[in-house]
C-alpha atoms as one frame of an Amber mdcrd trajectory, in Angstrom:
protein
  16.341 -20.202  -5.944  12.773 -18.958  -6.012  11.639 -18.363  -1.887   8.017
 -18.982  -1.285   6.536 -16.084   0.367   3.193 -13.789   0.870   3.898 -13.242
  -3.162   2.062 -16.786  -3.756  -1.443 -15.002  -2.617  -1.968 -12.873  -6.103
  -0.322 -15.354  -8.159  -2.883 -18.319  -6.861  -5.805 -15.344  -7.156  -4.008
 -14.600 -11.094  -4.021 -18.075 -12.071  -7.555 -19.421 -10.834  -9.136 -16.406
 -12.178  -7.134 -16.763 -15.291  -8.220 -20.602 -15.779 -11.665 -19.954 -14.968
 -11.963 -17.632 -17.672 -10.035 -19.406 -20.158 -12.161 -22.773 -19.336 -15.658
 -20.501 -19.720 -14.560 -19.115 -23.035 -13.130 -22.179 -24.381 -16.253 -24.460
 -23.033 -18.447 -22.220 -25.099 -16.032 -22.319 -28.480 -15.045 -25.295 -28.659
 -17.142 -27.505 -26.766 -20.410 -26.239 -27.440 -19.845 -24.524 -30.247 -20.821
 -21.136 -29.646 -24.617 -22.300 -28.427 -27.295 -19.794 -27.730 -28.178 -19.690
 -23.989 -31.743 -18.919 -22.545 -30.428 -15.658 -20.902 -28.990 -14.213 -23.908
 -30.803 -11.532 -25.910 -32.433 -12.430 -29.062 -30.356 -10.696 -31.317 -27.149
 -11.708 -28.916 -24.842 -14.164 -30.702 -21.528 -13.486 -28.265 -22.109 -14.954
 -24.784 -21.845 -13.141 -21.614 -19.065 -14.442 -19.031 -22.263 -15.199 -16.694
 -24.213 -16.735 -19.889 -21.476 -19.190 -19.670 -21.071 -19.306 -16.368 -25.187
 -20.163 -15.670 -24.711 -23.138 -17.656 -23.093 -26.840 -16.832 -20.058 -24.799
 -15.600 -21.960 -22.735 -12.784 -19.614 -24.652 -10.297 -16.782 -23.767 -11.875
 -17.612 -20.290 -11.913 -18.218 -20.219  -8.348 -15.290 -21.918  -7.069 -13.465
 -19.772  -9.441 -14.652 -16.352  -8.392 -14.580 -17.195  -4.689 -11.071 -18.564
  -4.555  -9.984 -15.526  -6.709 -11.767 -12.908  -4.816 -10.488 -14.873  -1.170
  -7.109 -14.681  -2.228  -6.997 -11.372  -3.552  -8.134 -10.096  -0.047  -5.683
 -12.152   1.581  -3.057 -10.402  -0.608  -4.337  -6.623   0.306  -4.254  -8.008
   4.256  -0.296  -9.528   3.694   0.429  -5.984   2.124  -1.372  -4.137   5.073
   0.238  -6.578   7.817   3.822  -6.575   6.056   4.069  -2.616   6.153   3.006
  -2.663   9.806   5.868  -5.087  10.714   8.654  -3.351   8.560   8.994  -5.827
   6.199   7.539  -3.746   3.468   8.240   0.342   3.417   6.357   1.135   6.116
   3.166   3.772   6.057   4.193   6.515   8.035   1.317   9.048   7.729  -2.202
   8.389   9.249  -3.502   9.136   5.582  -1.701   6.308   4.065  -3.055   3.993
   6.911  -6.519   5.032   5.919  -6.236   4.946   2.245  -4.786   1.210   3.013
  -7.815   0.187   4.991 -10.165   1.397   2.607  -8.362  -0.541  -0.292  -8.971
  -3.778   2.133 -12.666  -2.783   2.506 -13.888  -1.885  -1.052 -11.861  -5.218
  -1.940 -13.920  -7.038   0.324 -17.195  -5.480  -1.212 -15.715  -6.347  -4.523
 -15.261  -9.796  -3.537 -18.686 -10.327  -2.285 -20.146  -8.713  -5.283 -18.110
 -11.544  -7.302 -19.115 -14.287  -5.387 -22.566 -13.360  -5.279 -22.897 -12.810
  -9.225 -22.167 -16.430  -9.446 -24.085 -17.668  -7.421 -27.444 -15.554  -8.368
 -26.873 -16.211 -12.162 -28.235 -14.503 -14.560 -30.317 -17.056 -15.862 -32.187
 -17.544 -12.828 -31.758 -14.341 -10.949 -31.243 -11.605 -13.545 -31.904  -8.331
 -11.318 -29.592  -9.942  -8.515 -26.944 -10.845 -10.745 -26.864  -7.078 -11.997
 -26.839  -5.553  -8.397 -24.019  -7.770  -7.588 -21.912  -7.103 -10.861 -22.459
  -3.125 -10.083 -21.049  -4.147  -6.656 -17.890  -6.048  -8.107 -16.997  -3.471
 -10.408 -17.341  -0.782  -8.403 -15.942  -2.104  -4.995 -12.460  -3.240  -7.121
 -12.488  -0.078  -8.917 -12.528   2.055  -5.763 -10.000  -0.025  -4.503  -7.765
   0.114  -7.209  -8.338   3.878  -6.813  -7.314   4.072  -2.766  -4.098   1.699
  -3.353  -2.867   3.897  -6.727  -3.362   7.003  -4.308  -1.394   4.910  -1.022
   1.446   4.093  -3.631   1.714   7.165  -4.893   2.550   9.236  -1.481   4.678
   6.168  -0.812   6.398   6.444  -3.919   7.050  10.323  -3.248   8.406   9.422
   0.450  10.377   6.430  -0.344  12.105   7.938  -3.600  14.683   5.393  -3.675
  12.388   2.249  -3.745  11.545   2.434  -7.627   9.170  -0.554  -7.202   6.623
   1.593  -5.724   6.681   4.019  -8.795   6.516   1.297 -10.734   3.517  -0.520
  -8.948   1.896   2.869  -9.041   2.207   3.398 -12.805   1.210  -0.246 -13.353
  -2.156   0.093 -11.139  -2.767   3.654 -12.414  -2.820   2.174 -16.101  -5.473
  -0.373 -14.885  -7.946   2.156 -13.120  -7.813   4.300 -16.254  -8.386   1.427
 -18.620 -10.814  -0.284 -16.782 -13.158   2.969 -16.157 -12.684   3.223 -20.083
 -14.142  -0.241 -20.909 -16.737  -0.433 -17.679 -18.294   2.764 -19.767 -18.037
   1.123 -22.550 -19.492  -1.784 -21.500 -22.192  -0.273 -19.833 -22.966   2.014
 -22.834 -23.386  -0.768 -25.136 -25.623  -3.014 -22.747 -27.885   0.381 -22.257
 -28.294   0.441 -25.759 -28.737  -3.127 -26.531 -25.979  -3.818 -28.679 -25.166
  -7.134 -26.566 -22.839  -8.493 -28.784 -20.044  -5.246 -28.424 -20.848  -5.424
 -24.947 -20.271  -8.889 -24.228 -16.666  -8.154 -26.265 -15.897  -5.294 -23.976
 -16.760  -7.844 -21.035 -14.324 -10.532 -21.795 -11.459  -7.531 -22.181 -12.357
  -6.186 -18.655 -11.965  -9.686 -17.193  -8.722 -10.590 -18.907  -7.028  -7.213
 -17.977  -8.482  -7.836 -14.318  -6.505 -10.703 -14.051  -3.421  -9.012 -15.240
  -4.228  -6.512 -12.145  -4.442  -9.509  -9.828  -0.659 -10.568 -10.775   0.469
  -6.892 -10.485   0.615  -7.861  -6.452   3.739 -10.195  -6.742   5.733  -6.885
  -7.527   4.514  -5.565  -4.460   4.679  -8.477  -2.122   7.712 -10.132  -3.585
  10.145  -7.671  -1.583   9.439  -9.377   1.548  11.418 -11.994   0.251  14.171
 -10.184   1.700  13.113  -9.311   5.031  12.204 -12.749   6.217  15.667 -12.185
   8.602  15.011 -10.633  11.638  18.025  -8.428  11.321  16.453  -7.018   7.940
  13.298  -5.910   9.300  12.412  -2.104  10.042  13.603  -1.261  13.430  11.285
   0.039  15.978  13.828   2.519  16.572  13.424   5.186  13.780  17.518   5.994
  13.740  18.118   2.120  12.921  15.427   2.274  10.184  16.572   0.899   6.740
  14.376   3.398   5.182  16.160   6.653   4.455  12.818   8.800   4.626  12.217
   7.253   8.186  15.707   7.528   9.295  16.297  11.073   8.126  13.092  12.115
   9.794  14.830  10.619  13.185  18.112  12.138  12.737  16.242  15.609  12.669
  13.786  14.691  15.713  17.302  13.332  17.892  19.261  16.467  16.781  16.449
  18.724  17.966  16.144  16.390  20.979  19.759  16.961  21.431  19.678  20.596
  21.426  16.829  20.719  24.076  18.587  18.736  26.473  22.172  20.820  25.994
  19.756  23.708  26.716  18.184  22.057  29.802  21.700  20.981  31.176  22.831
  24.667  30.865  20.059  25.980  32.751  20.306  23.486  35.688  24.125  24.190
  35.846  23.375  27.682  36.283  20.495  27.409  38.639  23.267  25.199  40.777
  26.168  27.653  40.399  24.100  30.920  40.943  25.547  32.093  37.620  29.228
  32.429  38.587  31.975  31.751  36.462  34.566  28.905  37.027  37.558  28.400
  35.502  40.812  26.435  36.290  44.580  25.974  35.229  47.674  24.055  36.324
  47.918  26.648  39.207  44.756  27.764  40.472  41.267  28.193  40.228  38.966
  31.502  39.355  35.346  32.455  40.721  33.737  35.100  38.663  30.063  36.430
  38.184  28.124  35.229  35.381  24.926  36.323  33.887  22.910  34.423  36.474
  24.447  35.757  39.377  21.905  38.371  39.655  23.736  41.537  38.838  22.845
  41.581  35.334  26.440  41.180  34.303  27.452  39.237  31.667  30.166  36.049
  31.726  33.463  37.288  30.232  36.231  35.007  30.265  38.973  35.511  32.952
  42.179  37.403  31.961  45.642  36.742  32.796  48.133  39.333  33.844  51.633
  39.543  33.460  51.795  38.618  37.246  49.913  35.779  36.709  46.745  36.683
  38.323  43.574  35.859  37.132  40.615  38.951  36.728  37.061  38.525  36.057
  34.491  40.839  34.743  37.267  43.044  34.912  37.972  43.399  38.597  38.591
  41.001  41.542  41.585  39.446  43.172  42.020  35.791  43.227  45.490  33.848
  44.842  46.791  30.887  43.190  46.686  27.981  44.944
């Protein structure tokens, strides 16, 4: 049975973005029969996404960008919240938390760029559009780099959670491929090879939809932690996550050793360092290292006559 949880946010984001792209592409190819828009270059035959988005489908383009960006940001916020609450493997170091925060920050920057590039269309605001397009690309690429770095560290810490490694490699491939394609897109645009640049742009956009869907993999495990009994305990030794539990056990052992040493020291102070032993017939008192005479503690010896001796001397009577 499919259980609804936080994983629906990236699915909504991916579906809306993919639907928007397909609607724009099919509208230009099938419905409009590949028209030349006013925003297209004199030698350009293949429309950019922004060219189609500046046409009659501009309201659809704006709505698609808004919903896609907002739900993607909600996905990032959900990931951070679930790790904080212990419903996903937690960020155990300050560096991981900083990377998570930077992921969200750059994603918001990318979302702002995405929304405003759709509003300031290339037909009426070409300069503004280019600025927001750059903001969109840089924002989401940096966000992807940060989350890759975070997941790489999480994967090394929680090696039994293979999903972290899988997610890391998925996002790393996305980052590398998108950067290479972005370089090609910018290069062909700069040398006015607009048709080739347009093809690169469409490919980049469709791969971006796959990146959105990849966060389903990250958020779906939270379905299994809806039950409060499965939450990551605030008590480290009760952690569901081995890396945290092992560290907690080591800390407890160190604290236990320190406590035992402290108790021994307190006992020596209370008894004046004297040695006490008892058997069924009596009690023997002897001097130990804490008695002030510098003599070490030596277990009492039992003689043939049943008398106990401590430190090689002294006589004690049986009671």
